[in-house]
Each structure stands twice: as structure tokens, then as C-alpha cells.
Amino acid sequence: SFFADGKKFFLMRLFCKPLLYRWFRSKVGKSKSSKNFSFPKSLQDHEKTVFFLPEDKKIAKTILDELPEESLKTILFIAHGDLEILLEKKKATASYYTDKGCRYGEPLFERLEYQVKAYSPVACVYLGPFKPQFLYLALASGAALRVGFDCAKEYPFLNVSLHPLKTISPARMMARYFVKEPKD
């Protein structure tokens, strides 16, 4: 379930995906999605970014190993608690969630929401899998650039949809967007 236990969210557990998305979208309001952004320049310039790290440790390690060191200083990672040791080794800033604590309405989720909004990111990176409560956080962050892979259906939560290449993993591909291209 995407929601905390209790009567308050009982009916929402019965919502289909379009209704869930509409409800989460209404919680953010309309003003959050119309800012200008520059992709991939925002990532290359190491502007404040919220990065929703996949729970798979192998993928998370690939991303962290590929990201330029200077990027780690301006990224707030949203990660499952199982990734804490991996992120501490990289000295990365992170907010952690648990399986039960990542549901909308849980105190831990409310803390994540506060931290994401307070960070005031320019960009959000969301590699999936797509969970409505985390898509909500991406939009609620106020970031103008919200990027993911094969996520056109997740608009307006994510507003840049990339297609992975067959020759490179999505994790490596996304990490490379953080690297400045050399000037001629």
C-alpha cells in the first residue's frame, strides 16, 4: 500500500492508478510544474538535486561510483535504509525510509516530505520503480527539472523522459548526465 494504516486513508487504498495520480497531484497544487529548466545543464552545473536512489544495491552502487565527486556535495539522496552503509562510504547526504515508513501519512514520510521541500532542489532524478508517493515527493519538491526513464506516463510528476540505451545501463547513463562535457 502507498498509504499509512488507519481509517483516514482506507478509501485511497482502493484507488486505481489514474485516481491515485490525480489525488497526489491535487495535494501539490498547480504552481509547482511550470518553471523553466535546462537539461542536462542543471545536473552538469551541480545544482541542488534530489536523487531517488533505486533500492537495488547493485544499481545504487553503480550510480554512486559513476557520479562525479563534486555532484555528491549537492545531491540529497532519498534511499531505503538498507543503502545507508553504501551512502556513508561515499559521504553522501541522504534521507532514509523503511518499507513501512515510506507510505503517505506515516511520520517518516512526512519527515521525508519536509526535507525534500526544505532542500529546494533545482532538479529531481527518479529512476523508478514508480511509486505514487515518491512521484508526489518529486513534484512537491518544487524542482523544475524532474527526470526519469520511460516515464512519459508519470507526467506531470516527472517532466523529462529518457529512453535507456541498449549499450549502457540506465544507472550509468544517468550518472553521465552529471559530467560536464569538455569544451572545444
Short mmCIF file of C-alpha atoms in Angstrom, two decimals:
data_model
loop_
_atom_site.label_atom_id
_atom_site.label_comp_id
_atom_site.label_asym_id
_atom_site.label_seq_id
_atom_site.Cartn_x
_atom_site.Cartn_y
_atom_site.Cartn_z
CA SER A 1 0.00 0.00 0.00
CA PHE A 2 1.07 3.58 -0.66
CA PHE A 3 -0.75 4.93 2.41
CA ALA A 4 -0.45 4.68 6.18
CA ASP A 5 -2.76 2.36 8.09
CA GLY A 6 -5.95 3.77 9.54
CA LYS A 7 -9.39 5.00 8.60
CA LYS A 8 -8.12 8.27 7.17
CA PHE A 9 -6.56 6.58 4.12
CA PHE A 10 -8.81 3.49 3.85
CA LEU A 11 -10.65 4.55 0.67
CA MET A 12 -7.45 5.69 -1.05
CA ARG A 13 -6.10 2.15 -0.89
CA LEU A 14 -8.89 1.23 -3.32
CA PHE A 15 -7.98 3.89 -5.92
CA CYS A 16 -6.78 2.81 -9.36
CA LYS A 17 -3.54 4.31 -10.68
CA PRO A 18 -5.15 7.29 -12.53
CA LEU A 19 -7.14 8.25 -9.43
CA LEU A 20 -4.05 7.87 -7.22
CA TYR A 21 -2.07 10.13 -9.51
CA ARG A 22 -4.88 12.70 -9.62
CA TRP A 23 -5.12 12.69 -5.83
CA PHE A 24 -1.36 13.07 -5.31
CA ARG A 25 -1.28 15.79 -8.00
CA SER A 26 -4.04 17.71 -6.19
CA LYS A 27 -2.00 17.59 -2.96
CA VAL A 28 0.81 19.54 -4.65
CA GLY A 29 -1.22 22.21 -6.45
CA LYS A 30 -0.68 23.59 -9.94
CA SER A 31 2.09 26.15 -9.38
CA LYS A 32 4.90 23.61 -8.94
CA SER A 33 5.17 22.37 -12.53
CA SER A 34 5.64 25.41 -14.75
CA LYS A 35 9.21 26.63 -14.10
CA ASN A 36 11.90 26.74 -16.79
CA PHE A 37 14.86 24.37 -16.64
CA SER A 38 17.89 23.37 -18.65
CA PHE A 39 18.64 19.68 -19.17
CA PRO A 40 21.30 18.37 -18.70
CA LYS A 41 22.98 21.68 -17.77
CA SER A 42 21.28 21.76 -14.35
CA LEU A 43 22.85 18.41 -13.50
CA GLN A 44 26.23 19.25 -15.03
CA ASP A 45 26.42 22.52 -13.10
CA HIS A 46 25.92 20.53 -9.89
CA GLU A 47 22.84 22.44 -8.85
CA LYS A 48 20.87 21.15 -5.86
CA THR A 49 19.36 17.80 -6.81
CA VAL A 50 17.16 15.26 -5.09
CA PHE A 51 18.02 11.76 -6.30
CA PHE A 52 15.60 8.91 -5.58
CA LEU A 53 18.03 6.01 -5.36
CA PRO A 54 16.74 2.60 -6.51
CA GLU A 55 16.54 0.02 -3.73
CA ASP A 56 18.66 -2.49 -5.66
CA LYS A 57 22.14 -2.30 -4.05
CA LYS A 58 23.97 -3.16 -7.28
CA ILE A 59 22.25 -0.36 -9.22
CA ALA A 60 22.72 2.09 -6.32
CA LYS A 61 26.44 1.24 -6.13
CA THR A 62 26.83 1.74 -9.89
CA ILE A 63 25.20 5.17 -9.66
CA LEU A 64 27.31 6.25 -6.69
CA ASP A 65 30.54 5.00 -8.30
CA GLU A 66 29.78 6.81 -11.59
CA LEU A 67 28.67 10.17 -10.17
CA PRO A 68 31.38 12.85 -10.12
CA GLU A 69 32.60 13.56 -6.59
CA GLU A 70 31.57 17.23 -6.79
CA SER A 71 27.98 16.16 -7.57
CA LEU A 72 27.74 14.23 -4.32
CA LYS A 73 28.07 17.53 -2.44
CA THR A 74 24.86 18.93 -3.95
CA ILE A 75 22.67 15.83 -4.02
CA LEU A 76 20.17 14.80 -1.38
CA PHE A 77 19.61 11.08 -1.84
CA ILE A 78 16.28 9.57 -0.88
CA ALA A 79 17.17 5.96 -0.15
CA HIS A 80 15.97 2.81 1.55
CA GLY A 81 17.61 2.23 4.93
CA ASP A 82 19.38 -0.85 3.51
CA LEU A 83 21.61 1.52 1.49
CA GLU A 84 22.85 3.53 4.49
CA ILE A 85 26.32 1.92 4.66
CA LEU A 86 26.84 2.39 0.91
CA LEU A 87 25.94 6.10 1.11
CA GLU A 88 28.03 6.67 4.25
CA LYS A 89 31.11 5.28 2.46
CA LYS A 90 30.62 7.95 -0.21
CA LYS A 91 29.96 10.61 2.46
CA ALA A 92 26.72 11.41 0.66
CA THR A 93 23.82 13.30 2.22
CA ALA A 94 20.75 11.11 2.43
CA SER A 95 17.31 10.76 3.95
CA TYR A 96 16.27 7.20 4.57
CA TYR A 97 12.96 5.38 4.58
CA THR A 98 11.82 1.89 5.53
CA ASP A 99 9.28 -0.33 3.79
CA LYS A 100 6.52 0.64 6.19
CA GLY A 101 7.72 4.23 6.76
CA CYS A 102 7.59 5.21 3.08
CA ARG A 103 3.80 5.28 2.97
CA TYR A 104 1.96 8.59 2.65
CA GLY A 105 0.70 9.69 6.05
CA GLU A 106 3.40 7.91 8.09
CA PRO A 107 5.56 10.19 10.31
CA LEU A 108 8.72 9.09 8.46
CA PHE A 109 7.16 10.00 5.12
CA GLU A 110 6.14 13.42 6.46
CA ARG A 111 9.76 13.95 7.54
CA LEU A 112 10.97 12.99 4.04
CA GLU A 113 8.50 15.42 2.52
CA TYR A 114 9.69 18.23 4.79
CA GLN A 115 13.37 17.51 4.00
CA VAL A 116 12.78 17.37 0.23
CA LYS A 117 10.85 20.65 0.23
CA ALA A 118 13.33 22.38 2.57
CA TYR A 119 16.24 21.34 0.34
CA SER A 120 14.69 23.40 -2.51
CA PRO A 121 16.23 21.41 -5.37
CA VAL A 122 16.56 22.60 -8.95
CA ALA A 123 16.34 19.01 -10.20
CA CYS A 124 14.99 15.59 -9.21
CA VAL A 125 16.20 12.28 -10.60
CA TYR A 126 13.88 9.31 -10.32
CA LEU A 127 14.93 6.03 -11.90
CA GLY A 128 11.93 4.00 -10.70
CA PRO A 129 10.13 1.80 -9.99
CA PHE A 130 7.38 4.37 -9.98
CA LYS A 131 5.62 4.64 -6.63
CA PRO A 132 2.90 7.31 -6.43
CA GLN A 133 4.04 8.62 -3.04
CA PHE A 134 7.61 9.17 -4.29
CA LEU A 135 6.41 10.71 -7.55
CA TYR A 136 4.42 13.06 -5.33
CA LEU A 137 7.64 13.96 -3.47
CA ALA A 138 9.40 14.71 -6.77
CA LEU A 139 6.67 17.15 -7.79
CA ALA A 140 6.22 18.58 -4.28
CA SER A 141 9.95 19.34 -4.12
CA GLY A 142 9.40 22.32 -6.40
CA ALA A 143 12.22 21.20 -8.72
CA ALA A 144 11.72 22.49 -12.25
CA LEU A 145 13.56 19.51 -13.78
CA ARG A 146 12.19 16.09 -12.82
CA VAL A 147 13.78 13.36 -14.91
CA GLY A 148 13.37 9.61 -15.20
CA PHE A 149 13.49 6.75 -17.71
CA ASP A 150 10.46 5.75 -19.79
CA CYS A 151 8.28 7.91 -17.59
CA ALA A 152 6.05 9.80 -20.03
CA LYS A 153 3.02 8.27 -18.27
CA GLU A 154 4.23 9.79 -15.00
CA TYR A 155 3.81 13.39 -16.24
CA PRO A 156 3.43 15.93 -14.56
CA PHE A 157 5.29 14.29 -11.66
CA LEU A 158 8.29 13.76 -13.94
CA ASN A 159 8.70 16.09 -16.90
CA VAL A 160 11.70 14.68 -18.80
CA SER A 161 11.50 11.09 -20.01
CA LEU A 162 14.70 9.46 -21.24
CA HIS A 163 14.97 6.18 -23.11
CA PRO A 164 17.72 3.83 -21.95
CA LEU A 165 20.28 2.71 -24.49
CA LYS A 166 20.91 -0.98 -25.07
CA THR A 167 24.68 -0.47 -24.76
CA ILE A 168 24.69 1.23 -21.34
CA SER A 169 22.68 0.71 -18.16
CA PRO A 170 20.20 3.42 -17.12
CA ALA A 171 22.24 3.89 -13.92
CA ARG A 172 25.45 4.65 -15.83
CA MET A 173 23.59 6.72 -18.41
CA MET A 174 22.01 8.93 -15.73
CA ALA A 175 25.29 9.32 -13.84
CA ARG A 176 26.97 10.52 -17.03
CA TYR A 177 24.49 13.40 -17.31
CA PHE A 178 26.22 14.83 -14.23
CA VAL A 179 29.57 15.05 -16.05
CA LYS A 180 30.36 18.32 -17.84
CA GLU A 181 31.15 17.92 -21.48
CA PRO A 182 34.62 19.19 -22.38
CA LYS A 183 34.67 22.47 -24.29
CA ASP A 184 36.42 22.52 -27.64
#
